[in-house]
C-alpha cells in the first residue's frame, strides 16, 4: 500500500481462499492486534489472562443453601473489597467459582494455550477468601480454567 493510495478493505485472504465483502468486521478477539498491526491499524486490544477456580466441598453448603440469603437461599454473586476477588455460586453443581480482577502487576501476554495456574489461587485468591470466609480454610480447587479478556486499552473494559 502506497501512502498516496486511498485505503479500502474489500477482501480477506483465508485458508479457503479469498472472501470479498462490502464491509469487513474483524472479531478475532485477542488476535485482532496480530491481524491489524501489520496494516497499521491500532485496535487498542490487550490480552489479559483471566483464571477461574472451582471449589466443591460439603462444608460450602452453608453458602449454597441458607434460608434468608435471598429468594433462592443462595449466596449471590459477590465481589470482595480486597483484590476484587469474586465468587459465583453454581448451586446445581454444588460448587462455587472464583476469580480475581487482574490489573497492574499482571502482564498483558498472549499465550497459545492458556492454562490456569493453581499458584494463582493459592497466592492471590486464597488469602483474601479465607480471611473473609473462614469456611474456605484449607480448601483447594477441584477444577480450573483460563482464557483471555480482550482489554480495551482506552477505557480498560473487557470485551
Ligand atoms: C475466564 C473468562 C470468563 C468469562 N466469563 C464471562 C461471563 O461470565 N460472561 C460474559 O458475558 N463474558 C465472559 N467472558 C468474556 C467472553 O468470553 C468474551 O467477551 C467473548 O468470548 C468474546 O467473544 P468474541 O467473539 O469477541 O471473541 P472470542 O470468543 O475470543 O472469539 C474469537 C474467535 O476468533 C478466532 N480467530 C482468531 N484469530 C483468527 C484468525 N486469524 N482467523 C480465523 N479465526 C481467528 C478464534 O479462534 C476465536 O474463535 C469471560 C472470559 C474469560 C476469559
mmCIF file of C-alpha atoms and ligand atoms in Angstrom:
data_model
loop_
_atom_site.group_PDB
_atom_site.id
_atom_site.type_symbol
_atom_site.label_atom_id
_atom_site.label_comp_id
_atom_site.label_asym_id
_atom_site.label_seq_id
_atom_site.Cartn_x
_atom_site.Cartn_y
_atom_site.Cartn_z
ATOM 1 C CA UNK A 1 0.000 0.000 0.000
ATOM 2 C CA UNK A 2 1.474 3.312 -1.019
ATOM 3 C CA UNK A 3 0.922 6.450 1.059
ATOM 4 C CA UNK A 4 -0.786 8.250 -1.824
ATOM 5 C CA UNK A 5 -3.368 5.489 -2.325
ATOM 6 C CA UNK A 6 -6.849 5.593 -0.779
ATOM 7 C CA UNK A 7 -7.233 2.630 1.520
ATOM 8 C CA UNK A 8 -10.235 0.368 1.007
ATOM 9 C CA UNK A 9 -10.523 -3.103 2.538
ATOM 10 C CA UNK A 10 -12.523 -5.297 0.183
ATOM 11 C CA UNK A 11 -11.158 -8.788 0.547
ATOM 12 C CA UNK A 12 -9.768 -11.146 3.173
ATOM 13 C CA UNK A 13 -7.332 -13.965 2.434
ATOM 14 C CA UNK A 14 -8.310 -17.169 4.233
ATOM 15 C CA UNK A 15 -7.083 -20.766 4.158
ATOM 16 C CA UNK A 16 -10.125 -21.453 1.942
ATOM 17 C CA UNK A 17 -9.270 -18.724 -0.491
ATOM 18 C CA UNK A 18 -10.121 -15.017 -0.649
ATOM 19 C CA UNK A 19 -13.505 -13.685 0.527
ATOM 20 C CA UNK A 20 -14.839 -10.359 -0.738
ATOM 21 C CA UNK A 21 -17.291 -8.137 1.143
ATOM 22 C CA UNK A 22 -18.611 -4.582 1.184
ATOM 23 C CA UNK A 23 -17.840 -4.330 4.893
ATOM 24 C CA UNK A 24 -15.412 -6.354 6.948
ATOM 25 C CA UNK A 25 -15.855 -6.895 10.693
ATOM 26 C CA UNK A 26 -12.847 -8.339 12.447
ATOM 27 C CA UNK A 27 -13.824 -10.368 15.508
ATOM 28 C CA UNK A 28 -10.707 -12.383 16.276
ATOM 29 C CA UNK A 29 -10.664 -11.381 19.958
ATOM 30 C CA UNK A 30 -7.158 -11.200 21.383
ATOM 31 C CA UNK A 31 -5.814 -11.975 17.893
ATOM 32 C CA UNK A 32 -7.100 -8.722 16.449
ATOM 33 C CA UNK A 33 -3.777 -6.897 17.033
ATOM 34 C CA UNK A 34 -1.850 -9.650 15.228
ATOM 35 C CA UNK A 35 -4.036 -9.095 12.186
ATOM 36 C CA UNK A 36 -4.270 -5.309 12.336
ATOM 37 C CA UNK A 37 -0.806 -4.247 13.497
ATOM 38 C CA UNK A 38 0.783 -5.340 10.187
ATOM 39 C CA UNK A 39 -1.530 -2.973 8.284
ATOM 40 C CA UNK A 40 -1.003 -0.063 10.678
ATOM 41 C CA UNK A 41 -4.372 -0.106 12.478
ATOM 42 C CA UNK A 42 -4.304 0.196 16.262
ATOM 43 C CA UNK A 43 -7.315 -1.726 17.579
ATOM 44 C CA UNK A 44 -6.397 -0.960 21.206
ATOM 45 C CA UNK A 45 -6.827 -4.539 22.364
ATOM 46 C CA UNK A 46 -4.594 -6.103 25.002
ATOM 47 C CA UNK A 47 -4.747 -9.751 26.081
ATOM 48 C CA UNK A 48 -5.385 -10.197 29.797
ATOM 49 C CA UNK A 49 -5.429 -13.697 31.235
ATOM 50 C CA UNK A 50 -8.370 -14.488 33.474
ATOM 51 C CA UNK A 51 -8.401 -17.621 35.609
ATOM 52 C CA UNK A 52 -11.377 -19.354 37.192
ATOM 53 C CA UNK A 53 -11.237 -21.850 40.067
ATOM 54 C CA UNK A 54 -13.968 -24.187 41.248
ATOM 55 C CA UNK A 55 -14.406 -25.307 44.852
ATOM 56 C CA UNK A 56 -16.756 -28.070 45.854
ATOM 57 C CA UNK A 57 -16.953 -29.289 49.439
ATOM 58 C CA UNK A 58 -19.844 -30.347 51.694
ATOM 59 C CA UNK A 59 -18.852 -27.577 54.132
ATOM 60 C CA UNK A 60 -19.786 -24.982 51.493
ATOM 61 C CA UNK A 61 -23.444 -25.980 51.660
ATOM 62 C CA UNK A 62 -23.993 -23.209 54.202
ATOM 63 C CA UNK A 63 -23.302 -20.715 51.383
ATOM 64 C CA UNK A 64 -25.234 -22.604 48.738
ATOM 65 C CA UNK A 65 -28.318 -23.292 50.780
ATOM 66 C CA UNK A 66 -29.040 -20.969 53.678
ATOM 67 C CA UNK A 67 -32.542 -19.699 54.244
ATOM 68 C CA UNK A 68 -32.678 -15.918 54.234
ATOM 69 C CA UNK A 69 -29.819 -15.076 51.849
ATOM 70 C CA UNK A 70 -32.423 -14.268 49.205
ATOM 71 C CA UNK A 71 -35.378 -15.956 47.467
ATOM 72 C CA UNK A 72 -33.078 -18.668 46.160
ATOM 73 C CA UNK A 73 -31.434 -19.173 49.568
ATOM 74 C CA UNK A 74 -28.034 -18.985 47.923
ATOM 75 C CA UNK A 75 -25.149 -16.568 48.340
ATOM 76 C CA UNK A 76 -25.329 -14.050 45.469
ATOM 77 C CA UNK A 77 -22.505 -13.179 43.083
ATOM 78 C CA UNK A 78 -20.120 -11.452 45.496
ATOM 79 C CA UNK A 79 -17.128 -9.179 44.957
ATOM 80 C CA UNK A 80 -14.861 -8.952 47.982
ATOM 81 C CA UNK A 81 -13.401 -5.496 48.676
ATOM 82 C CA UNK A 82 -9.769 -6.659 48.759
ATOM 83 C CA UNK A 83 -8.150 -7.654 45.473
ATOM 84 C CA UNK A 84 -11.589 -7.697 43.840
ATOM 85 C CA UNK A 85 -11.741 -11.415 44.418
ATOM 86 C CA UNK A 86 -15.177 -12.531 43.339
ATOM 87 C CA UNK A 87 -17.322 -15.625 43.619
ATOM 88 C CA UNK A 88 -20.213 -17.018 41.666
ATOM 89 C CA UNK A 89 -22.385 -19.767 43.121
ATOM 90 C CA UNK A 90 -23.206 -22.796 40.990
ATOM 91 C CA UNK A 91 -25.904 -24.438 43.137
ATOM 92 C CA UNK A 92 -26.707 -27.187 40.644
ATOM 93 C CA UNK A 93 -23.043 -28.269 40.659
ATOM 94 C CA UNK A 94 -22.980 -27.796 44.443
ATOM 95 C CA UNK A 95 -19.914 -25.636 43.962
ATOM 96 C CA UNK A 96 -18.632 -22.072 43.760
ATOM 97 C CA UNK A 97 -16.394 -20.471 41.135
ATOM 98 C CA UNK A 98 -13.761 -17.888 41.981
ATOM 99 C CA UNK A 99 -11.627 -15.379 40.160
ATOM 100 C CA UNK A 100 -9.885 -12.087 40.819
ATOM 101 C CA UNK A 101 -9.803 -8.888 38.823
ATOM 102 C CA UNK A 102 -6.425 -8.509 37.154
ATOM 103 C CA UNK A 103 -4.633 -5.221 36.715
ATOM 104 C CA UNK A 104 -1.279 -3.654 37.437
ATOM 105 C CA UNK A 105 1.216 -6.392 38.273
ATOM 106 C CA UNK A 106 -0.278 -8.881 35.802
ATOM 107 C CA UNK A 107 1.282 -8.834 32.326
ATOM 108 C CA UNK A 108 -0.516 -8.380 29.012
ATOM 109 C CA UNK A 109 0.861 -11.501 27.331
ATOM 110 C CA UNK A 110 -0.869 -13.717 24.813
ATOM 111 C CA UNK A 111 -0.390 -17.464 25.309
ATOM 112 C CA UNK A 112 -1.129 -20.054 22.656
ATOM 113 C CA UNK A 113 -2.906 -22.438 25.026
ATOM 114 C CA UNK A 114 -3.677 -20.623 28.294
ATOM 115 C CA UNK A 115 -3.872 -22.766 31.408
ATOM 116 C CA UNK A 116 -4.929 -21.791 34.902
ATOM 117 C CA UNK A 117 -2.198 -21.863 37.476
ATOM 118 C CA UNK A 118 -3.038 -23.325 40.914
ATOM 119 C CA UNK A 119 -0.443 -20.994 42.395
ATOM 120 C CA UNK A 120 -2.564 -18.018 41.310
ATOM 121 C CA UNK A 121 -5.340 -19.369 43.509
ATOM 122 C CA UNK A 122 -3.026 -20.101 46.442
ATOM 123 C CA UNK A 123 -1.223 -16.777 46.398
ATOM 124 C CA UNK A 124 -3.890 -14.350 45.193
ATOM 125 C CA UNK A 125 -7.372 -15.661 45.867
ATOM 126 C CA UNK A 126 -6.999 -17.929 48.876
ATOM 127 C CA UNK A 127 -5.531 -15.374 51.334
ATOM 128 C CA UNK A 128 -8.391 -12.939 50.686
ATOM 129 C CA UNK A 129 -11.095 -15.588 50.535
ATOM 130 C CA UNK A 130 -10.139 -17.410 53.737
ATOM 131 C CA UNK A 131 -9.881 -14.097 55.582
ATOM 132 C CA UNK A 132 -13.461 -13.107 54.688
ATOM 133 C CA UNK A 133 -14.931 -16.610 54.766
ATOM 134 C CA UNK A 134 -13.255 -18.993 57.246
ATOM 135 C CA UNK A 135 -15.251 -21.893 55.718
ATOM 136 C CA UNK A 136 -12.729 -21.857 52.814
ATOM 137 C CA UNK A 137 -9.738 -22.506 55.056
ATOM 138 C CA UNK A 138 -7.565 -25.320 53.665
ATOM 139 C CA UNK A 139 -9.833 -25.912 50.660
ATOM 140 C CA UNK A 140 -8.226 -26.366 47.249
ATOM 141 C CA UNK A 141 -9.809 -26.079 43.778
ATOM 142 C CA UNK A 142 -11.245 -29.206 42.177
ATOM 143 C CA UNK A 143 -11.241 -27.624 38.741
ATOM 144 C CA UNK A 144 -9.817 -24.566 36.971
ATOM 145 C CA UNK A 145 -9.545 -22.959 33.552
ATOM 146 C CA UNK A 146 -8.202 -19.839 31.943
ATOM 147 C CA UNK A 147 -8.901 -17.638 28.966
ATOM 148 C CA UNK A 148 -8.230 -14.142 27.752
ATOM 149 C CA UNK A 149 -10.168 -10.956 28.164
ATOM 150 C CA UNK A 150 -9.662 -8.570 25.260
ATOM 151 C CA UNK A 151 -8.985 -5.431 27.250
ATOM 152 C CA UNK A 152 -9.678 -2.124 25.524
ATOM 153 C CA UNK A 153 -6.599 -0.068 26.312
ATOM 154 C CA UNK A 154 -8.529 3.224 26.110
ATOM 155 C CA UNK A 155 -11.053 2.556 28.865
ATOM 156 C CA UNK A 156 -9.829 -0.780 30.317
ATOM 157 C CA UNK A 157 -13.155 -2.514 29.657
ATOM 158 C CA UNK A 158 -13.040 -6.175 28.660
ATOM 159 C CA UNK A 159 -14.945 -7.459 25.669
HETATM 160 C C1 LIG B 1 -12.249 -16.712 32.235
HETATM 161 C C2 LIG B 1 -13.284 -15.896 31.481
HETATM 162 C C3 LIG B 1 -14.566 -15.793 31.986
HETATM 163 C C4 LIG B 1 -15.534 -15.070 31.296
HETATM 164 N N1 LIG B 1 -16.784 -15.016 31.819
HETATM 165 C C5 LIG B 1 -17.750 -14.348 31.160
HETATM 166 C C6 LIG B 1 -19.082 -14.299 31.649
HETATM 167 O O1 LIG B 1 -19.394 -14.871 32.687
HETATM 168 N N2 LIG B 1 -19.999 -13.600 30.944
HETATM 169 C C7 LIG B 1 -19.690 -12.955 29.782
HETATM 170 O O2 LIG B 1 -20.570 -12.346 29.162
HETATM 171 N N3 LIG B 1 -18.443 -12.992 29.277
HETATM 172 C C8 LIG B 1 -17.460 -13.663 29.935
HETATM 173 N N4 LIG B 1 -16.207 -13.699 29.446
HETATM 174 C C9 LIG B 1 -15.915 -12.922 28.230
HETATM 175 C C10 LIG B 1 -16.357 -13.631 26.972
HETATM 176 O O3 LIG B 1 -15.793 -14.912 26.954
HETATM 177 C C11 LIG B 1 -15.867 -12.806 25.779
HETATM 178 O O4 LIG B 1 -16.371 -11.490 25.907
HETATM 179 C C12 LIG B 1 -16.344 -13.369 24.474
HETATM 180 O O5 LIG B 1 -15.942 -14.705 24.331
HETATM 181 C C13 LIG B 1 -15.757 -12.552 23.336
HETATM 182 O O6 LIG B 1 -16.249 -13.084 22.134
HETATM 183 P P1 LIG B 1 -15.594 -12.741 20.760
HETATM 184 O O7 LIG B 1 -16.375 -13.454 19.713
HETATM 185 O O8 LIG B 1 -15.428 -11.257 20.638
HETATM 186 O O9 LIG B 1 -14.092 -13.308 20.835
HETATM 187 P P2 LIG B 1 -13.590 -14.802 21.022
HETATM 188 O O10 LIG B 1 -14.565 -15.630 21.784
HETATM 189 O O11 LIG B 1 -12.189 -14.678 21.554
HETATM 190 O O12 LIG B 1 -13.574 -15.374 19.546
HETATM 191 C C14 LIG B 1 -12.585 -15.023 18.618
HETATM 192 C C15 LIG B 1 -12.521 -16.126 17.589
HETATM 193 O O13 LIG B 1 -11.671 -15.728 16.524
HETATM 194 C C16 LIG B 1 -10.908 -16.855 16.123
HETATM 195 N N5 LIG B 1 -9.686 -16.383 15.433
HETATM 196 C C17 LIG B 1 -8.618 -15.730 15.963
HETATM 197 N N6 LIG B 1 -7.703 -15.450 15.026
HETATM 198 C C18 LIG B 1 -8.207 -15.911 13.870
HETATM 199 C C19 LIG B 1 -7.731 -15.906 12.515
HETATM 200 N N7 LIG B 1 -6.562 -15.361 12.155
HETATM 201 N N8 LIG B 1 -8.502 -16.481 11.584
HETATM 202 C C20 LIG B 1 -9.699 -17.029 11.900
HETATM 203 N N9 LIG B 1 -10.214 -17.060 13.162
HETATM 204 C C21 LIG B 1 -9.469 -16.498 14.119
HETATM 205 C C22 LIG B 1 -10.603 -17.580 17.420
HETATM 206 O O14 LIG B 1 -10.259 -18.927 17.153
HETATM 207 C C23 LIG B 1 -11.942 -17.441 18.136
HETATM 208 O O15 LIG B 1 -12.808 -18.485 17.816
HETATM 209 C C24 LIG B 1 -15.209 -14.420 30.081
HETATM 210 C C25 LIG B 1 -13.907 -14.523 29.573
HETATM 211 C C26 LIG B 1 -12.962 -15.250 30.265
HETATM 212 C C27 LIG B 1 -11.575 -15.342 29.682
#
